PDB file of C-alpha atoms and ligand atoms in Angstrom:
ATOM      1  CA  UNK S   1       5.407 -17.107   2.647  1.00 75.00           C
ATOM      2  CA  UNK S   2       6.509 -16.759  -0.935  1.00 82.00           C
ATOM      3  CA  UNK S   3       3.390 -18.605  -2.029  1.00 93.00           C
ATOM      4  CA  UNK S   4       0.937 -15.798  -0.650  1.00 98.00           C
ATOM      5  CA  UNK S   5       3.115 -12.987  -2.132  1.00 98.00           C
ATOM      6  CA  UNK S   6       2.992 -12.133  -5.993  1.00 98.00           C
ATOM      7  CA  UNK S   7       4.208  -9.386  -8.214  1.00 98.00           C
ATOM      8  CA  UNK S   8       2.337  -7.921 -10.908  1.00 98.00           C
ATOM      9  CA  UNK S   9       2.864  -5.053 -13.218  1.00 98.00           C
ATOM     10  CA  UNK S  10      -0.159  -2.898 -14.090  1.00 98.00           C
ATOM     11  CA  UNK S  11      -2.457  -0.485 -12.797  1.00 98.00           C
ATOM     12  CA  UNK S  12      -3.954  -1.171  -9.229  1.00 99.00           C
ATOM     13  CA  UNK S  13      -7.069   0.246  -9.940  1.00 98.00           C
ATOM     14  CA  UNK S  14      -7.963  -2.857 -12.224  1.00 98.00           C
ATOM     15  CA  UNK S  15      -7.214  -5.123  -9.331  1.00 98.00           C
ATOM     16  CA  UNK S  16      -9.991  -7.560  -8.281  1.00 98.00           C
ATOM     17  CA  UNK S  17      -8.461  -8.202  -4.719  1.00 98.00           C
ATOM     18  CA  UNK S  18     -10.661  -7.677  -1.624  1.00 99.00           C
ATOM     19  CA  UNK S  19      -8.658  -4.547  -0.725  1.00 99.00           C
ATOM     20  CA  UNK S  20      -6.572  -2.072  -2.744  1.00 99.00           C
ATOM     21  CA  UNK S  21      -4.198   0.094  -1.049  1.00 99.00           C
ATOM     22  CA  UNK S  22      -3.806   3.788  -1.605  1.00 98.00           C
ATOM     23  CA  UNK S  23      -0.806   5.698  -1.505  1.00 98.00           C
ATOM     24  CA  UNK S  24      -2.650   8.672   0.075  1.00 98.00           C
ATOM     25  CA  UNK S  25      -1.409  12.033   1.791  1.00 97.00           C
ATOM     26  CA  UNK S  26      -2.253  13.126   5.189  1.00 98.00           C
ATOM     27  CA  UNK S  27      -5.073  15.005   4.218  1.00 98.00           C
ATOM     28  CA  UNK S  28      -6.802  11.976   2.571  1.00 98.00           C
ATOM     29  CA  UNK S  29      -8.386  14.694   0.162  1.00 96.00           C
ATOM     30  CA  UNK S  30      -6.665  13.185  -3.205  1.00 92.00           C
ATOM     31  CA  UNK S  31      -3.568  13.820  -5.145  1.00 93.00           C
ATOM     32  CA  UNK S  32      -1.435  12.832  -7.879  1.00 95.00           C
ATOM     33  CA  UNK S  33      -0.002   9.460  -8.964  1.00 98.00           C
ATOM     34  CA  UNK S  34      -1.721   6.261  -7.576  1.00 98.00           C
ATOM     35  CA  UNK S  35      -4.154   8.422  -5.416  1.00 98.00           C
ATOM     36  CA  UNK S  36      -5.321  10.572  -8.256  1.00 98.00           C
ATOM     37  CA  UNK S  37      -5.976   7.268 -10.183  1.00 98.00           C
ATOM     38  CA  UNK S  38      -7.558   5.510  -7.415  1.00 98.00           C
ATOM     39  CA  UNK S  39     -10.070   8.536  -6.879  1.00 98.00           C
ATOM     40  CA  UNK S  40     -10.786   8.837 -10.622  1.00 98.00           C
ATOM     41  CA  UNK S  41     -11.613   5.255 -11.099  1.00 98.00           C
ATOM     42  CA  UNK S  42     -13.511   5.020  -7.735  1.00 98.00           C
ATOM     43  CA  UNK S  43     -16.005   8.001  -8.307  1.00 98.00           C
ATOM     44  CA  UNK S  44     -17.178  10.402  -5.804  1.00 98.00           C
ATOM     45  CA  UNK S  45     -18.401   7.755  -3.208  1.00 98.00           C
ATOM     46  CA  UNK S  46     -14.756   7.468  -2.230  1.00 98.00           C
ATOM     47  CA  UNK S  47     -14.098  11.251  -1.700  1.00 98.00           C
ATOM     48  CA  UNK S  48     -17.281  11.346   0.477  1.00 98.00           C
ATOM     49  CA  UNK S  49     -15.938   8.136   2.549  1.00 98.00           C
ATOM     50  CA  UNK S  50     -12.561  10.145   2.790  1.00 98.00           C
ATOM     51  CA  UNK S  51     -14.436  13.262   3.987  1.00 98.00           C
ATOM     52  CA  UNK S  52     -16.174  11.422   6.674  1.00 98.00           C
ATOM     53  CA  UNK S  53     -12.980   9.819   8.004  1.00 98.00           C
ATOM     54  CA  UNK S  54     -11.334  13.529   8.125  1.00 98.00           C
ATOM     55  CA  UNK S  55     -14.437  14.743  10.077  1.00 98.00           C
ATOM     56  CA  UNK S  56     -14.164  11.780  12.503  1.00 98.00           C
ATOM     57  CA  UNK S  57     -10.457  11.677  13.157  1.00 97.00           C
ATOM     58  CA  UNK S  58      -8.927  14.403  11.419  1.00 98.00           C
ATOM     59  CA  UNK S  59      -5.908  14.101   9.270  1.00 98.00           C
ATOM     60  CA  UNK S  60      -4.233  10.709   8.803  1.00 98.00           C
ATOM     61  CA  UNK S  61      -0.452  10.841  10.166  1.00 98.00           C
ATOM     62  CA  UNK S  62       2.354   9.320   8.414  1.00 98.00           C
ATOM     63  CA  UNK S  63       2.587   5.697   8.887  1.00 98.00           C
ATOM     64  CA  UNK S  64      -1.001   5.269   9.748  1.00 98.00           C
ATOM     65  CA  UNK S  65      -3.876   3.928   7.604  1.00 98.00           C
ATOM     66  CA  UNK S  66      -7.484   4.098   7.413  1.00 98.00           C
ATOM     67  CA  UNK S  67     -10.336   1.929   5.477  1.00 98.00           C
ATOM     68  CA  UNK S  68     -13.054   3.021   3.287  1.00 98.00           C
ATOM     69  CA  UNK S  69     -15.565   1.738   0.593  1.00 98.00           C
ATOM     70  CA  UNK S  70     -14.145   1.532  -2.786  1.00 98.00           C
ATOM     71  CA  UNK S  71     -17.069   3.158  -4.911  1.00 98.00           C
ATOM     72  CA  UNK S  72     -16.816   1.987  -8.434  1.00 98.00           C
ATOM     73  CA  UNK S  73     -13.519  -0.037  -8.076  1.00 98.00           C
ATOM     74  CA  UNK S  74     -13.799  -3.976  -8.496  1.00 98.00           C
ATOM     75  CA  UNK S  75     -12.091  -4.075  -4.945  1.00 98.00           C
ATOM     76  CA  UNK S  76     -14.451  -3.985  -1.967  1.00 98.00           C
ATOM     77  CA  UNK S  77     -12.380  -1.644   0.170  1.00 99.00           C
ATOM     78  CA  UNK S  78      -9.602   0.908  -0.057  1.00 99.00           C
ATOM     79  CA  UNK S  79      -7.106   1.340   2.601  1.00 99.00           C
ATOM     80  CA  UNK S  80      -5.576   4.677   2.551  1.00 98.00           C
ATOM     81  CA  UNK S  81      -2.005   4.709   4.045  1.00 98.00           C
ATOM     82  CA  UNK S  82       0.561   7.680   4.280  1.00 98.00           C
ATOM     83  CA  UNK S  83       3.914   6.778   3.540  1.00 98.00           C
ATOM     84  CA  UNK S  84       6.996   8.944   4.707  1.00 98.00           C
ATOM     85  CA  UNK S  85       8.360  11.642   2.289  1.00 98.00           C
ATOM     86  CA  UNK S  86      11.913  11.008   1.521  1.00 98.00           C
ATOM     87  CA  UNK S  87      14.427  13.448   3.359  1.00 97.00           C
ATOM     88  CA  UNK S  88      17.960  12.110   3.854  1.00 95.00           C
ATOM     89  CA  UNK S  89      17.279   8.795   5.253  1.00 96.00           C
ATOM     90  CA  UNK S  90      17.664   9.991   8.923  1.00 95.00           C
ATOM     91  CA  UNK S  91      14.086  11.057   9.542  1.00 96.00           C
ATOM     92  CA  UNK S  92      12.858   7.967  10.549  1.00 98.00           C
ATOM     93  CA  UNK S  93      11.557   6.903   6.831  1.00 98.00           C
ATOM     94  CA  UNK S  94      12.443   3.264   7.161  1.00 98.00           C
ATOM     95  CA  UNK S  95      10.487   2.887  10.045  1.00 98.00           C
ATOM     96  CA  UNK S  96       7.226   4.736   8.870  1.00 98.00           C
ATOM     97  CA  UNK S  97       7.532   3.233   5.606  1.00 99.00           C
ATOM     98  CA  UNK S  98       7.315  -0.181   7.225  1.00 99.00           C
ATOM     99  CA  UNK S  99       4.559   1.152   9.829  1.00 99.00           C
ATOM    100  CA  UNK S 100       2.575   2.170   6.573  1.00 99.00           C
ATOM    101  CA  UNK S 101       2.645  -1.514   5.186  1.00 99.00           C
ATOM    102  CA  UNK S 102       2.145  -3.096   8.718  1.00 98.00           C
ATOM    103  CA  UNK S 103      -1.066  -0.950   9.608  1.00 99.00           C
ATOM    104  CA  UNK S 104      -2.416  -1.513   6.249  1.00 99.00           C
ATOM    105  CA  UNK S 105      -2.070  -5.463   6.758  1.00 99.00           C
ATOM    106  CA  UNK S 106      -3.573  -4.937  10.166  1.00 98.00           C
ATOM    107  CA  UNK S 107      -6.790  -3.119   8.724  1.00 98.00           C
ATOM    108  CA  UNK S 108      -7.159  -5.838   6.241  1.00 98.00           C
ATOM    109  CA  UNK S 109      -6.920  -8.776   8.902  1.00 98.00           C
ATOM    110  CA  UNK S 110      -8.989  -7.216  11.386  1.00 98.00           C
ATOM    111  CA  UNK S 111     -12.041  -6.651   8.534  1.00 98.00           C
ATOM    112  CA  UNK S 112     -11.500 -10.420   7.629  1.00 98.00           C
ATOM    113  CA  UNK S 113     -10.357  -9.665   3.984  1.00 98.00           C
ATOM    114  CA  UNK S 114      -8.447 -12.121   2.013  1.00 98.00           C
ATOM    115  CA  UNK S 115      -6.512 -10.554  -0.603  1.00 98.00           C
ATOM    116  CA  UNK S 116      -4.900  -7.185  -0.778  1.00 99.00           C
ATOM    117  CA  UNK S 117      -2.956  -5.179  -3.546  1.00 99.00           C
ATOM    118  CA  UNK S 118      -0.337  -2.595  -2.842  1.00 99.00           C
ATOM    119  CA  UNK S 119       1.382  -0.050  -4.547  1.00 99.00           C
ATOM    120  CA  UNK S 120       5.002   0.804  -4.007  1.00 99.00           C
ATOM    121  CA  UNK S 121       4.207   3.418  -1.672  1.00 98.00           C
ATOM    122  CA  UNK S 122       6.411   6.633  -1.292  1.00 98.00           C
ATOM    123  CA  UNK S 123       8.604   5.806  -4.602  1.00 98.00           C
ATOM    124  CA  UNK S 124       6.833   8.406  -6.730  1.00 98.00           C
ATOM    125  CA  UNK S 125       6.097  11.889  -5.796  1.00 97.00           C
ATOM    126  CA  UNK S 126       7.364  11.256  -2.269  1.00 98.00           C
ATOM    127  CA  UNK S 127      10.786  10.237  -3.389  1.00 98.00           C
ATOM    128  CA  UNK S 128      12.006   7.191  -1.643  1.00 98.00           C
ATOM    129  CA  UNK S 129      14.566   5.216  -3.352  1.00 98.00           C
ATOM    130  CA  UNK S 130      13.060   2.600  -5.040  1.00 98.00           C
ATOM    131  CA  UNK S 131      15.481  -0.269  -4.080  1.00 98.00           C
ATOM    132  CA  UNK S 132      15.191   0.429  -0.405  1.00 98.00           C
ATOM    133  CA  UNK S 133      11.836   0.753  -0.501  1.00 98.00           C
ATOM    134  CA  UNK S 134      11.029  -2.421  -2.076  1.00 98.00           C
ATOM    135  CA  UNK S 135      13.227  -4.389   0.476  1.00 98.00           C
ATOM    136  CA  UNK S 136      11.204  -2.714   3.141  1.00 98.00           C
ATOM    137  CA  UNK S 137       7.794  -3.712   1.432  1.00 98.00           C
ATOM    138  CA  UNK S 138       8.850  -7.198   0.944  1.00 98.00           C
ATOM    139  CA  UNK S 139      10.236  -7.717   4.398  1.00 98.00           C
ATOM    140  CA  UNK S 140       7.278  -6.215   6.445  1.00 98.00           C
ATOM    141  CA  UNK S 141       4.610  -7.945   4.428  1.00 98.00           C
ATOM    142  CA  UNK S 142       6.516 -11.655   4.630  1.00 98.00           C
ATOM    143  CA  UNK S 143       7.032 -10.812   8.525  1.00 98.00           C
ATOM    144  CA  UNK S 144       3.678  -9.978   8.939  1.00 98.00           C
ATOM    145  CA  UNK S 145       2.337 -12.948   7.139  1.00 98.00           C
ATOM    146  CA  UNK S 146       4.345 -15.636   9.088  1.00 97.00           C
ATOM    147  CA  UNK S 147       2.329 -14.223  12.048  1.00 97.00           C
ATOM    148  CA  UNK S 148      -1.124 -13.958  10.593  1.00 98.00           C
ATOM    149  CA  UNK S 149      -3.744 -15.977   8.531  1.00 98.00           C
ATOM    150  CA  UNK S 150      -4.971 -13.075   6.898  1.00 98.00           C
ATOM    151  CA  UNK S 151      -4.670 -11.613   4.349  1.00 98.00           C
ATOM    152  CA  UNK S 152      -4.182 -15.102   2.351  1.00 98.00           C
ATOM    153  CA  UNK S 153      -2.693 -13.396  -0.690  1.00 98.00           C
ATOM    154  CA  UNK S 154      -0.696 -10.041  -1.145  1.00 98.00           C
ATOM    155  CA  UNK S 155       0.220  -8.674  -4.435  1.00 98.00           C
ATOM    156  CA  UNK S 156       2.430  -5.937  -5.106  1.00 98.00           C
ATOM    157  CA  UNK S 157       1.314  -3.889  -8.187  1.00 99.00           C
ATOM    158  CA  UNK S 158       4.298  -2.280  -9.854  1.00 98.00           C
ATOM    159  CA  UNK S 159       3.728   0.531 -12.570  1.00 98.00           C
ATOM    160  CA  UNK S 160       7.240   0.612 -13.446  1.00 97.00           C
ATOM    161  CA  UNK S 161       9.667  -1.782 -14.907  1.00 98.00           C
ATOM    162  CA  UNK S 162      12.447  -0.843 -12.269  1.00 98.00           C
ATOM    163  CA  UNK S 163       9.972  -1.691  -9.433  1.00 98.00           C
ATOM    164  CA  UNK S 164       8.679  -4.967 -11.166  1.00 98.00           C
ATOM    165  CA  UNK S 165      12.447  -6.307 -11.367  1.00 98.00           C
ATOM    166  CA  UNK S 166      13.418  -5.150  -7.877  1.00 98.00           C
ATOM    167  CA  UNK S 167      10.357  -6.882  -6.294  1.00 98.00           C
ATOM    168  CA  UNK S 168      10.835 -10.108  -8.375  1.00 98.00           C
ATOM    169  CA  UNK S 169      14.356  -9.982  -7.258  1.00 98.00           C
ATOM    170  CA  UNK S 170      13.596  -9.640  -3.860  1.00 98.00           C
ATOM    171  CA  UNK S 171      10.712 -12.372  -3.764  1.00 97.00           C
ATOM    172  CA  UNK S 172      12.947 -14.993  -5.610  1.00 96.00           C
ATOM    173  CA  UNK S 173      15.329 -14.473  -2.427  1.00 95.00           C
ATOM    174  CA  UNK S 174      12.359 -15.228   0.142  1.00 92.00           C
ATOM    175  CA  UNK S 175      12.367 -18.923   1.551  1.00 76.00           C
TER     176      UNK S 175
HETATM  177  P1  ADP P   1       4.022   8.505  -3.249  1.00 51.22           P
HETATM  178  O1  ADP P   1       3.522  10.049  -3.112  1.00 51.22           O
HETATM  179  O2  ADP P   1       3.555   7.789  -2.024  1.00 51.22           O
HETATM  180  O3  ADP P   1       5.279   8.623  -3.872  1.00 51.22           O
HETATM  181  P2  ADP P   1       3.017   8.078  -5.955  1.00 51.22           P
HETATM  182  O4  ADP P   1       1.453   8.057  -6.329  1.00 51.22           O
HETATM  183  O5  ADP P   1       3.612   9.224  -6.481  1.00 51.22           O
HETATM  184  O6  ADP P   1       2.799   7.892  -4.226  1.00 51.22           O
HETATM  185  O7  ADP P   1       3.833   6.892  -6.102  1.00 51.22           O
HETATM  186  C1  ADP P   1       3.655   5.781  -5.736  1.00 51.22           C
HETATM  187  C2  ADP P   1       3.776   4.560  -6.613  1.00 51.22           C
HETATM  188  O8  ADP P   1       2.604   4.470  -7.441  1.00 51.22           O
HETATM  189  C3  ADP P   1       4.918   4.843  -7.732  1.00 51.22           C
HETATM  190  O9  ADP P   1       5.939   3.812  -7.663  1.00 51.22           O
HETATM  191  C4  ADP P   1       4.006   5.229  -9.085  1.00 51.22           C
HETATM  192  O10 ADP P   1       4.890   4.749 -10.184  1.00 51.22           O
HETATM  193  C5  ADP P   1       3.034   4.064  -8.824  1.00 51.22           C
HETATM  194  N1  ADP P   1       1.703   4.211  -9.565  1.00 51.22           N
HETATM  195  C6  ADP P   1       1.272   5.468 -10.006  1.00 51.22           C
HETATM  196  N2  ADP P   1       0.190   5.379 -10.832  1.00 51.22           N
HETATM  197  C7  ADP P   1      -0.224   3.897 -10.327  1.00 51.22           C
HETATM  198  C8  ADP P   1      -1.326   3.223 -10.744  1.00 51.22           C
HETATM  199  N3  ADP P   1      -2.387   3.345 -11.528  1.00 51.22           N
HETATM  200  N4  ADP P   1      -1.237   1.767 -10.312  1.00 51.22           N
HETATM  201  C9  ADP P   1      -0.228   1.266  -9.758  1.00 51.22           C
HETATM  202  N5  ADP P   1       0.902   1.879  -9.324  1.00 51.22           N
HETATM  203  C10 ADP P   1       1.062   3.259  -9.674  1.00 51.22           C
END
């Protein structure tokens, strides 16, 4: 699986993968961090698409994911997933974070897309400890890839050096 996963440091809005994943909140109405950056770069078409999803299905629960157009982004589509807010580790955070990655991958696969870029979901404003979050991200993605042909390629886009180092170390340990 190692060859199908790459770590890059930078801004996810610049990624030319078929899909980029947004660390959204349940409202799907935008926010700070990577969510704000994605909406700014995508322009109003993305907010319109999110509002349509809201009208159709209401809010997006934690661990779930939805897919929309990508507006002005180089990507073809955006998957919006809601990671857990870190509380004390006893509020099913690990399961919910894993669900967020798996449900995002499922949407990418179901829509026939070949490549996807993930940010380090929940490790900003939502306060998930970065080492634990990185381990869940890498394990969930590599497990998914062993059982599915799509996506062919997954990129972890790290904004900060701490996450970049954590992901690189975990990837080096994968067989
Ligand atoms: P959450 O609310 O899920 O914690 P944040 O957006 O606050 O979401 O942070 C998630 C991660 O995304 C953090 O590690 C943060 O450093 C990173 N991040 C922020 N902006 C960008 C960006 N433009 N591209 C990639 N990652 C980003």
